[in-house]
mmCIF file of C-alpha atoms in Angstrom:
data_model
loop_
_atom_site.group_PDB
_atom_site.id
_atom_site.type_symbol
_atom_site.label_atom_id
_atom_site.label_comp_id
_atom_site.label_asym_id
_atom_site.label_seq_id
_atom_site.Cartn_x
_atom_site.Cartn_y
_atom_site.Cartn_z
ATOM 1 C CA MET A 1 48.838 -8.812 -37.377
ATOM 2 C CA PRO A 2 46.161 -11.500 -37.853
ATOM 3 C CA ASP A 3 43.501 -10.877 -40.443
ATOM 4 C CA PRO A 4 39.932 -10.695 -38.984
ATOM 5 C CA SER A 5 38.858 -13.067 -41.693
ATOM 6 C CA ASP A 6 41.123 -15.682 -40.092
ATOM 7 C CA LYS A 7 38.808 -16.032 -37.064
ATOM 8 C CA THR A 8 37.718 -19.521 -36.356
ATOM 9 C CA ILE A 9 34.071 -20.494 -36.168
ATOM 10 C CA GLU A 10 34.541 -20.980 -32.438
ATOM 11 C CA GLN A 11 35.794 -17.402 -31.977
ATOM 12 C CA ILE A 12 32.899 -16.004 -33.985
ATOM 13 C CA GLU A 13 30.442 -17.997 -31.893
ATOM 14 C CA GLN A 14 32.042 -16.748 -28.649
ATOM 15 C CA GLU A 15 31.806 -13.136 -29.835
ATOM 16 C CA ARG A 16 28.148 -13.623 -30.782
ATOM 17 C CA GLU A 17 27.341 -15.105 -27.360
ATOM 18 C CA ALA A 18 29.184 -12.261 -25.625
ATOM 19 C CA ALA A 19 27.197 -9.714 -27.642
ATOM 20 C CA GLU A 20 23.940 -11.454 -26.752
ATOM 21 C CA ARG A 21 24.843 -11.496 -23.056
ATOM 22 C CA LYS A 22 25.703 -7.788 -23.168
ATOM 23 C CA ASN A 23 22.420 -7.020 -24.915
ATOM 24 C CA ALA A 24 20.473 -9.062 -22.347
ATOM 25 C CA LEU A 25 22.177 -7.242 -19.468
ATOM 26 C CA ASP A 26 21.436 -3.881 -21.105
ATOM 27 C CA GLN A 27 17.778 -4.811 -21.502
ATOM 28 C CA GLN A 28 17.643 -5.963 -17.864
ATOM 29 C CA ARG A 29 19.160 -2.670 -16.674
ATOM 30 C CA ILE A 30 16.697 -0.704 -18.798
ATOM 31 C CA ARG A 31 13.711 -2.641 -17.446
ATOM 32 C CA ARG A 32 14.940 -2.116 -13.881
ATOM 33 C CA ALA A 33 15.446 1.606 -14.486
ATOM 34 C CA ILE A 34 11.982 1.923 -15.997
ATOM 35 C CA SER A 35 10.485 0.027 -13.071
ATOM 36 C CA ILE A 36 12.124 2.435 -10.603
ATOM 37 C CA ALA A 37 11.271 5.510 -12.641
ATOM 38 C CA THR A 38 7.639 4.609 -13.355
ATOM 39 C CA PRO A 39 6.223 5.838 -10.004
ATOM 40 C CA PHE A 40 8.048 9.177 -10.312
ATOM 41 C CA ILE A 41 6.994 9.612 -13.947
ATOM 42 C CA SER A 42 3.420 8.709 -13.004
ATOM 43 C CA VAL A 43 3.325 11.324 -10.247
ATOM 44 C CA ALA A 44 4.812 13.944 -12.587
ATOM 45 C CA ILE A 45 2.236 13.206 -15.298
ATOM 46 C CA ALA A 46 -0.582 13.320 -12.735
ATOM 47 C CA VAL A 47 0.634 16.722 -11.502
ATOM 48 C CA ILE A 48 0.770 18.015 -15.089
ATOM 49 C CA ILE A 49 -2.745 16.786 -15.847
ATOM 50 C CA GLY A 50 -3.965 18.350 -12.610
ATOM 51 C CA SER A 51 -2.326 21.635 -13.630
ATOM 52 C CA LEU A 52 -4.031 21.562 -17.019
ATOM 53 C CA LEU A 53 -7.398 21.016 -15.345
ATOM 54 C CA MET A 54 -6.800 23.968 -13.027
ATOM 55 C CA LEU A 55 -5.739 26.184 -15.937
ATOM 56 C CA ALA A 56 -8.849 25.167 -17.875
ATOM 57 C CA ALA A 57 -10.911 26.190 -14.847
ATOM 58 C CA GLY A 58 -9.112 29.537 -14.622
ATOM 59 C CA LYS A 59 -7.143 28.674 -11.480
ATOM 60 C CA ASP A 60 -3.456 29.115 -10.720
ATOM 61 C CA PRO A 61 -1.841 25.638 -10.419
ATOM 62 C CA VAL A 62 1.329 27.021 -8.838
ATOM 63 C CA ALA A 63 -0.664 28.678 -6.068
ATOM 64 C CA ALA A 64 -2.779 25.536 -5.676
ATOM 65 C CA TYR A 65 0.170 23.182 -5.319
ATOM 66 C CA ALA A 66 1.919 25.649 -3.004
ATOM 67 C CA ALA A 67 -1.170 25.703 -0.788
ATOM 68 C CA MET A 68 -1.385 21.911 -0.872
ATOM 69 C CA PHE A 69 2.280 21.591 0.124
ATOM 70 C CA LYS A 70 1.726 24.111 2.905
ATOM 71 C CA GLY A 71 -1.214 22.067 4.177
ATOM 72 C CA SER A 72 0.820 18.851 4.055
ATOM 73 C CA PHE A 73 4.315 19.803 5.155
ATOM 74 C CA GLY A 74 4.113 23.477 6.122
ATOM 75 C CA GLY A 75 4.709 22.930 9.828
ATOM 76 C CA THR A 76 4.799 20.373 12.614
ATOM 77 C CA ARG A 77 1.021 20.238 12.894
ATOM 78 C CA GLN A 78 0.644 19.772 9.142
ATOM 79 C CA ILE A 79 3.337 17.067 9.010
ATOM 80 C CA GLY A 80 1.647 15.339 11.909
ATOM 81 C CA GLU A 81 -1.647 15.369 10.011
ATOM 82 C CA THR A 82 0.061 13.905 6.939
ATOM 83 C CA LEU A 83 1.629 11.115 8.997
ATOM 84 C CA LEU A 84 -1.671 10.501 10.759
ATOM 85 C CA ARG A 85 -3.426 9.907 7.439
ATOM 86 C CA ALA A 86 -0.516 7.865 6.095
ATOM 87 C CA THR A 87 -0.487 5.427 9.025
ATOM 88 C CA PRO A 88 -3.480 3.212 8.073
ATOM 89 C CA LEU A 89 -2.407 3.404 4.428
ATOM 90 C CA ILE A 90 0.929 1.819 5.332
ATOM 91 C CA PHE A 91 -0.891 -1.226 6.696
ATOM 92 C CA THR A 92 -3.446 -1.518 3.879
ATOM 93 C CA GLY A 93 -0.692 -0.902 1.316
ATOM 94 C CA LEU A 94 1.372 -3.705 2.870
ATOM 95 C CA ALA A 95 -1.685 -5.971 2.864
ATOM 96 C CA VAL A 96 -2.283 -5.486 -0.848
ATOM 97 C CA ALA A 97 1.432 -5.578 -1.719
ATOM 98 C CA TYR A 98 2.001 -8.896 0.058
ATOM 99 C CA GLY A 99 -0.950 -10.381 -1.788
ATOM 100 C CA PHE A 100 0.385 -9.115 -5.094
ATOM 101 C CA ARG A 101 3.788 -10.682 -4.419
ATOM 102 C CA ALA A 102 2.016 -14.029 -3.971
ATOM 103 C CA GLY A 103 0.020 -13.544 -7.160
ATOM 104 C CA LEU A 104 -3.160 -12.644 -5.245
ATOM 105 C CA PHE A 105 -5.276 -9.510 -5.606
ATOM 106 C CA ASN A 106 -6.681 -8.901 -2.138
ATOM 107 C CA ILE A 107 -9.217 -6.261 -3.037
ATOM 108 C CA GLY A 108 -11.058 -6.918 0.226
ATOM 109 C CA ALA A 109 -8.666 -5.125 2.580
ATOM 110 C CA GLU A 110 -11.489 -2.723 3.443
ATOM 111 C CA GLY A 111 -13.601 -5.498 4.957
ATOM 112 C CA GLN A 112 -10.635 -6.980 6.826
ATOM 113 C CA LEU A 113 -9.897 -3.481 8.156
ATOM 114 C CA PHE A 114 -13.434 -3.237 9.538
ATOM 115 C CA LEU A 115 -13.140 -6.582 11.312
ATOM 116 C CA GLY A 116 -9.750 -5.578 12.741
ATOM 117 C CA GLY A 117 -11.265 -2.333 13.992
ATOM 118 C CA LEU A 118 -14.150 -4.204 15.613
ATOM 119 C CA ALA A 119 -11.768 -6.610 17.355
ATOM 120 C CA ALA A 120 -9.652 -3.689 18.599
ATOM 121 C CA ALA A 121 -12.700 -1.851 19.943
ATOM 122 C CA PHE A 122 -14.069 -4.967 21.675
ATOM 123 C CA VAL A 123 -10.828 -6.250 23.188
ATOM 124 C CA GLY A 124 -9.750 -2.709 24.047
ATOM 125 C CA VAL A 125 -12.797 -2.281 26.280
ATOM 126 C CA LYS A 126 -12.602 -5.776 27.755
ATOM 127 C CA VAL A 127 -8.977 -5.464 28.852
ATOM 128 C CA ALA A 128 -9.618 -2.273 30.796
ATOM 129 C CA GLY A 129 -7.555 -2.406 33.956
ATOM 130 C CA LEU A 130 -4.598 -4.183 32.448
ATOM 131 C CA PRO A 131 -1.346 -2.230 32.152
ATOM 132 C CA TRP A 132 -0.631 -0.489 28.825
ATOM 133 C CA ALA A 133 2.286 -2.787 28.034
ATOM 134 C CA LEU A 134 -0.042 -5.790 28.207
ATOM 135 C CA SER A 135 -3.277 -4.430 26.770
ATOM 136 C CA ILE A 136 -1.759 -2.925 23.599
ATOM 137 C CA PRO A 137 -0.155 -6.189 22.380
ATOM 138 C CA LEU A 138 -3.375 -8.087 23.153
ATOM 139 C CA ILE A 139 -5.433 -5.650 21.083
ATOM 140 C CA ILE A 140 -2.964 -5.730 18.194
ATOM 141 C CA VAL A 141 -2.922 -9.537 18.117
ATOM 142 C CA ALA A 142 -6.728 -9.664 18.276
ATOM 143 C CA ALA A 143 -7.071 -7.216 15.379
ATOM 144 C CA ALA A 144 -4.550 -9.115 13.262
ATOM 145 C CA LEU A 145 -6.319 -12.420 13.942
ATOM 146 C CA ALA A 146 -9.687 -10.886 13.066
ATOM 147 C CA GLY A 147 -8.363 -9.583 9.741
ATOM 148 C CA ALA A 148 -6.727 -12.922 8.979
ATOM 149 C CA ALA A 149 -9.894 -14.823 9.885
ATOM 150 C CA TRP A 150 -11.954 -12.627 7.546
ATOM 151 C CA ALA A 151 -9.536 -13.414 4.715
ATOM 152 C CA PHE A 152 -9.438 -17.130 5.514
ATOM 153 C CA ILE A 153 -12.698 -18.150 3.815
ATOM 154 C CA PRO A 154 -11.864 -16.428 0.469
ATOM 155 C CA ALA A 155 -8.384 -17.946 0.755
ATOM 156 C CA LEU A 156 -9.839 -21.414 1.324
ATOM 157 C CA MET A 157 -12.235 -21.002 -1.610
ATOM 158 C CA LYS A 158 -9.350 -19.881 -3.807
ATOM 159 C CA ALA A 159 -7.152 -22.793 -2.743
ATOM 160 C CA LYS A 160 -9.746 -25.560 -2.891
ATOM 161 C CA ILE A 161 -12.185 -24.684 -5.665
ATOM 162 C CA GLY A 162 -10.380 -21.923 -7.541
ATOM 163 C CA ALA A 163 -12.893 -19.153 -6.690
ATOM 164 C CA HIS A 164 -11.313 -15.887 -7.795
ATOM 165 C CA GLU A 165 -10.136 -13.862 -4.829
ATOM 166 C CA VAL A 166 -11.110 -10.552 -6.467
ATOM 167 C CA ILE A 167 -14.776 -11.545 -6.375
ATOM 168 C CA THR A 168 -14.802 -13.299 -3.008
ATOM 169 C CA THR A 169 -12.778 -10.721 -1.075
ATOM 170 C CA MET A 170 -14.853 -7.909 -2.586
ATOM 171 C CA MET A 171 -18.089 -9.600 -1.523
ATOM 172 C CA PHE A 172 -16.650 -10.203 1.942
ATOM 173 C CA THR A 173 -15.910 -6.487 2.158
ATOM 174 C CA TYR A 174 -19.599 -5.634 1.985
ATOM 175 C CA ILE A 175 -20.488 -8.447 4.367
ATOM 176 C CA GLY A 176 -17.846 -7.233 6.813
ATOM 177 C CA ARG A 177 -18.898 -3.596 6.673
ATOM 178 C CA TYR A 178 -22.555 -4.334 7.324
ATOM 179 C CA PHE A 179 -21.759 -6.992 9.919
ATOM 180 C CA VAL A 180 -19.723 -4.437 11.872
ATOM 181 C CA SER A 181 -22.491 -1.885 11.414
ATOM 182 C CA TRP A 182 -25.047 -4.343 12.824
ATOM 183 C CA ILE A 183 -22.820 -5.114 15.823
ATOM 184 C CA ILE A 184 -22.370 -1.431 16.584
ATOM 185 C CA LEU A 185 -26.042 -0.602 16.193
ATOM 186 C CA ASP A 186 -27.546 -3.489 18.130
ATOM 187 C CA HIS A 187 -25.001 -5.342 20.256
ATOM 188 C CA PHE A 188 -22.013 -3.234 21.223
ATOM 189 C CA ARG A 189 -23.344 0.293 21.302
ATOM 190 C CA ALA A 190 -22.488 2.982 23.809
ATOM 191 C CA GLU A 191 -25.267 5.023 25.346
ATOM 192 C CA GLY A 192 -26.325 8.015 23.286
ATOM 193 C CA ALA A 193 -27.857 8.879 19.957
ATOM 194 C CA ILE A 194 -24.699 8.297 17.909
ATOM 195 C CA PRO A 195 -24.053 4.670 16.866
ATOM 196 C CA GLN A 196 -20.614 4.017 18.328
ATOM 197 C CA THR A 197 -18.872 1.603 20.654
ATOM 198 C CA PRO A 198 -17.824 2.568 24.195
ATOM 199 C CA MET A 199 -14.704 4.717 24.590
ATOM 200 C CA LEU A 200 -11.444 2.807 25.017
ATOM 201 C CA PRO A 201 -9.696 3.241 28.357
ATOM 202 C CA GLU A 202 -6.431 5.175 28.253
ATOM 203 C CA THR A 203 -4.449 1.963 28.658
ATOM 204 C CA SER A 204 -5.897 0.745 25.327
ATOM 205 C CA GLN A 205 -5.048 3.903 23.391
ATOM 206 C CA LEU A 206 -1.948 4.571 21.300
ATOM 207 C CA PRO A 207 -0.255 7.715 22.609
ATOM 208 C CA ARG A 208 0.662 10.578 20.345
ATOM 209 C CA ILE A 209 4.281 10.809 19.238
ATOM 210 C CA SER A 210 4.538 14.307 20.700
ATOM 211 C CA ASP A 211 3.453 12.934 24.091
ATOM 212 C CA VAL A 212 6.229 10.307 24.056
ATOM 213 C CA PHE A 213 8.934 12.471 22.525
ATOM 214 C CA THR A 214 8.374 15.769 24.291
ATOM 215 C CA PHE A 215 10.809 17.659 22.049
ATOM 216 C CA VAL A 216 8.301 17.234 19.185
ATOM 217 C CA GLU A 217 5.708 19.987 18.920
ATOM 218 C CA PRO A 218 2.130 18.828 19.595
ATOM 219 C CA ASN A 219 0.436 17.136 16.656
ATOM 220 C CA ARG A 220 -2.008 14.273 16.065
ATOM 221 C CA ALA A 221 0.433 11.642 14.734
ATOM 222 C CA HIS A 222 0.469 8.601 17.029
ATOM 223 C CA LEU A 223 2.644 5.570 17.667
ATOM 224 C CA GLY A 224 0.706 3.604 15.070
ATOM 225 C CA LEU A 225 3.143 5.166 12.601
ATOM 226 C CA VAL A 226 6.035 3.436 14.358
ATOM 227 C CA LEU A 227 4.115 0.163 14.265
ATOM 228 C CA GLY A 228 3.519 0.667 10.549
ATOM 229 C CA ILE A 229 7.208 1.219 9.836
ATOM 230 C CA LEU A 230 8.117 -1.865 11.900
ATOM 231 C CA ALA A 231 5.492 -3.871 10.005
ATOM 232 C CA ALA A 232 6.965 -2.744 6.677
ATOM 233 C CA VAL A 233 10.445 -3.828 7.737
ATOM 234 C CA LEU A 234 9.059 -7.146 9.009
ATOM 235 C CA VAL A 235 7.198 -7.838 5.740
ATOM 236 C CA TRP A 236 10.340 -6.959 3.751
ATOM 237 C CA TRP A 237 12.365 -9.371 5.913
ATOM 238 C CA ILE A 238 9.754 -12.132 5.547
ATOM 239 C CA LEU A 239 9.696 -11.788 1.773
ATOM 240 C CA LYS A 240 13.464 -11.671 1.439
ATOM 241 C CA TYR A 241 14.824 -14.054 4.060
ATOM 242 C CA THR A 242 12.183 -16.583 5.109
ATOM 243 C CA THR A 243 10.787 -19.758 3.575
ATOM 244 C CA LEU A 244 7.303 -18.285 3.906
ATOM 245 C CA GLY A 245 8.273 -15.274 1.817
ATOM 246 C CA PHE A 246 10.217 -17.332 -0.711
ATOM 247 C CA GLU A 247 7.229 -19.594 -1.298
ATOM 248 C CA ALA A 248 4.918 -16.585 -1.690
ATOM 249 C CA ARG A 249 7.247 -14.964 -4.237
ATOM 250 C CA ALA A 250 7.779 -18.235 -6.091
ATOM 251 C CA VAL A 251 4.051 -18.960 -6.395
ATOM 252 C CA GLY A 252 3.408 -15.373 -7.431
ATOM 253 C CA PHE A 253 6.095 -15.539 -10.109
ATOM 254 C CA ASN A 254 5.332 -18.967 -11.565
ATOM 255 C CA PRO A 255 2.799 -21.249 -9.835
ATOM 256 C CA THR A 256 3.409 -24.181 -12.167
ATOM 257 C CA ALA A 257 7.147 -24.169 -11.656
ATOM 258 C CA SER A 258 6.664 -23.716 -7.909
ATOM 259 C CA GLU A 259 4.419 -26.755 -7.695
ATOM 260 C CA THR A 260 6.901 -28.756 -9.717
ATOM 261 C CA GLY A 261 9.546 -27.692 -7.228
ATOM 262 C CA GLY A 262 7.522 -29.045 -4.303
ATOM 263 C CA ILE A 263 5.771 -25.890 -3.082
ATOM 264 C CA SER A 264 2.107 -26.324 -2.209
ATOM 265 C CA ILE A 265 0.126 -23.662 -4.066
ATOM 266 C CA ALA A 266 -2.964 -24.203 -1.900
ATOM 267 C CA SER A 267 -1.079 -23.853 1.372
ATOM 268 C CA THR A 268 0.859 -20.826 0.144
ATOM 269 C CA THR A 269 -2.338 -19.163 -1.081
ATOM 270 C CA ILE A 270 -4.055 -19.591 2.268
ATOM 271 C CA LYS A 271 -1.056 -18.395 4.269
ATOM 272 C CA SER A 272 -0.444 -15.405 2.007
ATOM 273 C CA LEU A 273 -4.038 -14.189 1.927
ATOM 274 C CA CYS A 274 -4.424 -14.624 5.696
ATOM 275 C CA LEU A 275 -1.222 -12.659 6.323
ATOM 276 C CA SER A 276 -2.507 -9.986 3.971
ATOM 277 C CA GLY A 277 -5.770 -9.900 5.913
ATOM 278 C CA ALA A 278 -3.901 -9.616 9.211
ATOM 279 C CA LEU A 279 -2.078 -6.519 7.966
ATOM 280 C CA ALA A 280 -5.364 -4.965 6.857
ATOM 281 C CA GLY A 281 -6.849 -5.760 10.260
ATOM 282 C CA LEU A 282 -4.021 -3.829 11.899
ATOM 283 C CA ALA A 283 -5.033 -0.770 9.854
ATOM 284 C CA GLY A 284 -8.405 -0.848 11.573
ATOM 285 C CA ALA A 285 -6.739 -1.274 14.948
ATOM 286 C CA VAL A 286 -4.500 1.792 14.641
ATOM 287 C CA GLU A 287 -7.461 3.905 13.532
ATOM 288 C CA VAL A 288 -9.459 2.830 16.573
ATOM 289 C CA MET A 289 -6.582 2.965 19.068
ATOM 290 C CA GLY A 290 -4.860 6.095 17.804
ATOM 291 C CA VAL A 291 -7.496 8.340 16.220
ATOM 292 C CA HIS A 292 -11.100 7.700 17.264
ATOM 293 C CA PHE A 293 -10.582 5.696 20.506
ATOM 294 C CA ARG A 294 -13.845 3.931 19.671
ATOM 295 C CA LEU A 295 -15.493 2.428 16.621
ATOM 296 C CA PHE A 296 -18.022 4.383 14.591
ATOM 297 C CA ASP A 297 -20.454 2.977 12.094
ATOM 298 C CA GLN A 298 -18.715 3.192 8.677
ATOM 299 C CA PHE A 299 -15.541 4.618 10.292
ATOM 300 C CA SER A 300 -13.453 3.987 7.174
ATOM 301 C CA LEU A 301 -14.280 5.597 3.854
ATOM 302 C CA GLY A 302 -12.054 3.596 1.563
ATOM 303 C CA LEU A 303 -8.758 3.193 3.433
ATOM 304 C CA GLY A 304 -8.633 -0.423 2.268
ATOM 305 C CA PHE A 305 -9.203 0.505 -1.355
ATOM 306 C CA ALA A 306 -6.622 3.310 -1.116
ATOM 307 C CA GLY A 307 -4.141 0.622 -0.095
ATOM 308 C CA ILE A 308 -4.335 -0.722 -3.653
ATOM 309 C CA ALA A 309 -3.069 2.597 -4.986
ATOM 310 C CA VAL A 310 -0.325 2.699 -2.362
ATOM 311 C CA ALA A 311 0.851 -0.817 -3.234
ATOM 312 C CA LEU A 312 0.822 -0.107 -6.969
ATOM 313 C CA LEU A 313 2.787 3.111 -6.573
ATOM 314 C CA ALA A 314 5.316 1.335 -4.336
ATOM 315 C CA LYS A 315 5.671 -1.458 -6.920
ATOM 316 C CA ASN A 316 4.789 -3.890 -4.103
ATOM 317 C CA ASN A 317 8.002 -3.038 -2.258
ATOM 318 C CA PRO A 318 7.287 -3.028 1.523
ATOM 319 C CA ILE A 319 9.733 -0.191 2.185
ATOM 320 C CA GLY A 320 8.382 1.740 -0.799
ATOM 321 C CA VAL A 321 4.908 1.422 0.715
ATOM 322 C CA ILE A 322 5.961 3.813 3.500
ATOM 323 C CA ALA A 323 6.900 6.557 1.022
ATOM 324 C CA ALA A 324 3.808 5.972 -1.119
ATOM 325 C CA ALA A 325 1.548 6.115 1.937
ATOM 326 C CA ILE A 326 3.116 9.406 3.036
ATOM 327 C CA LEU A 327 2.562 10.810 -0.472
ATOM 328 C CA PHE A 328 -1.118 9.875 -0.424
ATOM 329 C CA GLY A 329 -1.387 11.064 3.179
ATOM 330 C CA GLY A 330 0.105 14.387 2.133
ATOM 331 C CA LEU A 331 -2.309 14.741 -0.785
ATOM 332 C CA SER A 332 -5.203 14.082 1.565
ATOM 333 C CA ALA A 333 -3.942 16.410 4.294
ATOM 334 C CA GLY A 334 -3.197 19.266 1.894
ATOM 335 C CA ALA A 335 -6.413 19.070 -0.123
ATOM 336 C CA GLY A 336 -8.370 21.183 2.356
ATOM 337 C CA THR A 337 -5.778 23.968 2.422
ATOM 338 C CA MET A 338 -5.652 23.960 -1.380
ATOM 339 C CA GLN A 339 -9.384 24.439 -1.580
ATOM 340 C CA LEU A 340 -9.382 27.098 1.129
ATOM 341 C CA GLU A 341 -6.481 29.223 -0.135
ATOM 342 C CA ALA A 342 -6.473 28.582 -3.899
ATOM 343 C CA ASP A 343 -10.181 27.924 -4.419
ATOM 344 C CA VAL A 344 -9.435 24.621 -6.158
ATOM 345 C CA SER A 345 -11.801 21.763 -5.406
ATOM 346 C CA GLN A 346 -10.502 18.825 -3.390
ATOM 347 C CA LYS A 347 -11.827 16.626 -6.184
ATOM 348 C CA VAL A 348 -8.740 17.582 -8.185
ATOM 349 C CA ILE A 349 -6.712 15.612 -5.644
ATOM 350 C CA SER A 350 -8.891 12.575 -6.320
ATOM 351 C CA ILE A 351 -8.262 13.033 -10.047
ATOM 352 C CA ILE A 352 -4.501 13.231 -9.447
ATOM 353 C CA GLN A 353 -4.636 10.062 -7.356
ATOM 354 C CA GLY A 354 -6.616 8.327 -10.084
ATOM 355 C CA VAL A 355 -4.127 9.352 -12.760
ATOM 356 C CA ILE A 356 -1.234 8.091 -10.626
ATOM 357 C CA ILE A 357 -2.932 4.711 -10.285
ATOM 358 C CA PHE A 358 -3.676 4.579 -13.996
ATOM 359 C CA MET A 359 -0.136 5.471 -15.021
ATOM 360 C CA VAL A 360 1.453 3.009 -12.600
ATOM 361 C CA GLY A 361 -0.942 0.287 -13.724
ATOM 362 C CA ALA A 362 -0.333 1.093 -17.387
ATOM 363 C CA GLU A 363 3.427 0.729 -17.132
ATOM 364 C CA THR A 364 3.493 -0.248 -20.795
ATOM 365 C CA ILE A 365 2.736 3.368 -21.687
ATOM 366 C CA VAL A 366 5.754 4.573 -19.738
ATOM 367 C CA THR A 367 7.914 1.831 -21.268
ATOM 368 C CA TRP A 368 6.765 2.796 -24.755
ATOM 369 C CA THR A 369 7.447 6.486 -24.065
ATOM 370 C CA VAL A 370 10.962 5.768 -22.809
ATOM 371 C CA ALA A 371 11.648 3.544 -25.841
ATOM 372 C CA ARG A 372 10.487 6.338 -28.182
ATOM 373 C CA ILE A 373 12.757 8.833 -26.428
ATOM 374 C CA ARG A 374 15.707 6.432 -26.745
ATOM 375 C CA ASP A 375 14.983 5.859 -30.430
ATOM 376 C CA ARG A 376 14.833 9.588 -31.141
ATOM 377 C CA LYS A 377 18.050 10.154 -29.202
ATOM 378 C CA GLY A 378 19.704 7.365 -31.182
ATOM 379 C CA ASP A 379 18.550 8.916 -34.473
ATOM 380 C CA ALA A 380 19.834 12.332 -33.411
ATOM 381 C CA ASP A 381 23.219 10.883 -32.423
ATOM 382 C CA ALA A 382 23.442 9.097 -35.794
ATOM 383 C CA VAL A 383 22.829 12.371 -37.630
#
């Protein structure tokens, strides 16, 4: 039997390289596991913190969460309400997630949503008389183009002069909101005291799911949900299998290396931010076509900003955006029932959402916690 001390230098070097490769693979698996687990851990921590707040206020957290679940998923009507509220979040979540994948923080999805809603309301009225199969695609394309156009100027400023997209898209949000408000108040207002656009004809409205699939009990969820799921699949496919998506991911991962490899950072920035804006514009369209059937002044109270939370929780995965949007939709839909039956303020839901965002954003905390648990487990096994 050969003595271990007889190993050649070459054998020792091979064993060292094999050990390093194994260690690198282990670290990669751990990072991937932490990345997958972070959203679930974040939600769990947020629920615990919410429970502690309720206990401090003398409320029963079990009863509160039971009431919230009942209000979100307790029946067909409640599930429909959850899906209804999740639908625009799917689009705004996709908008922010696509920007993130390209290394861009499109914080202005709210403004792009408003412009998409305005385009949907305007085109929806103008195409009255056309068949549903023709008017709906026209409205959707118009809303997407409006959202993309509103993102184009910040994208151009980012690409040409390096203006930070966080500042420019945020400023364009306020411009967009008040521009839409001015249009509704003075130029495209229906008769009456309430500032709102004319009602869309039926051929410009998205039907409810229960109207299309008659075996589903009546609820308010509409076909915008189906469009959102299709959009998520399309964005996933673009990112994974197309040159457009590859360039966006490459620039987002390492702009310098991408440019060295022949990818135009300026062109990719403009295309990515405009596509992100188009998705946000679709969020406004589905709200107008499926919920309100007209455009109100200030019709969105933060759906674009909520998309940031959805994208963060989904780790910028287009398919994960669907689940994250349903979670936030469920929290929103169940908040009222929680307040009504458990006497817990709906503000607690906002706190839980904020904690989720914080924990997902501060992934280092989760990583550190997992590392501490592993170290303690290792020490215990050694003893």
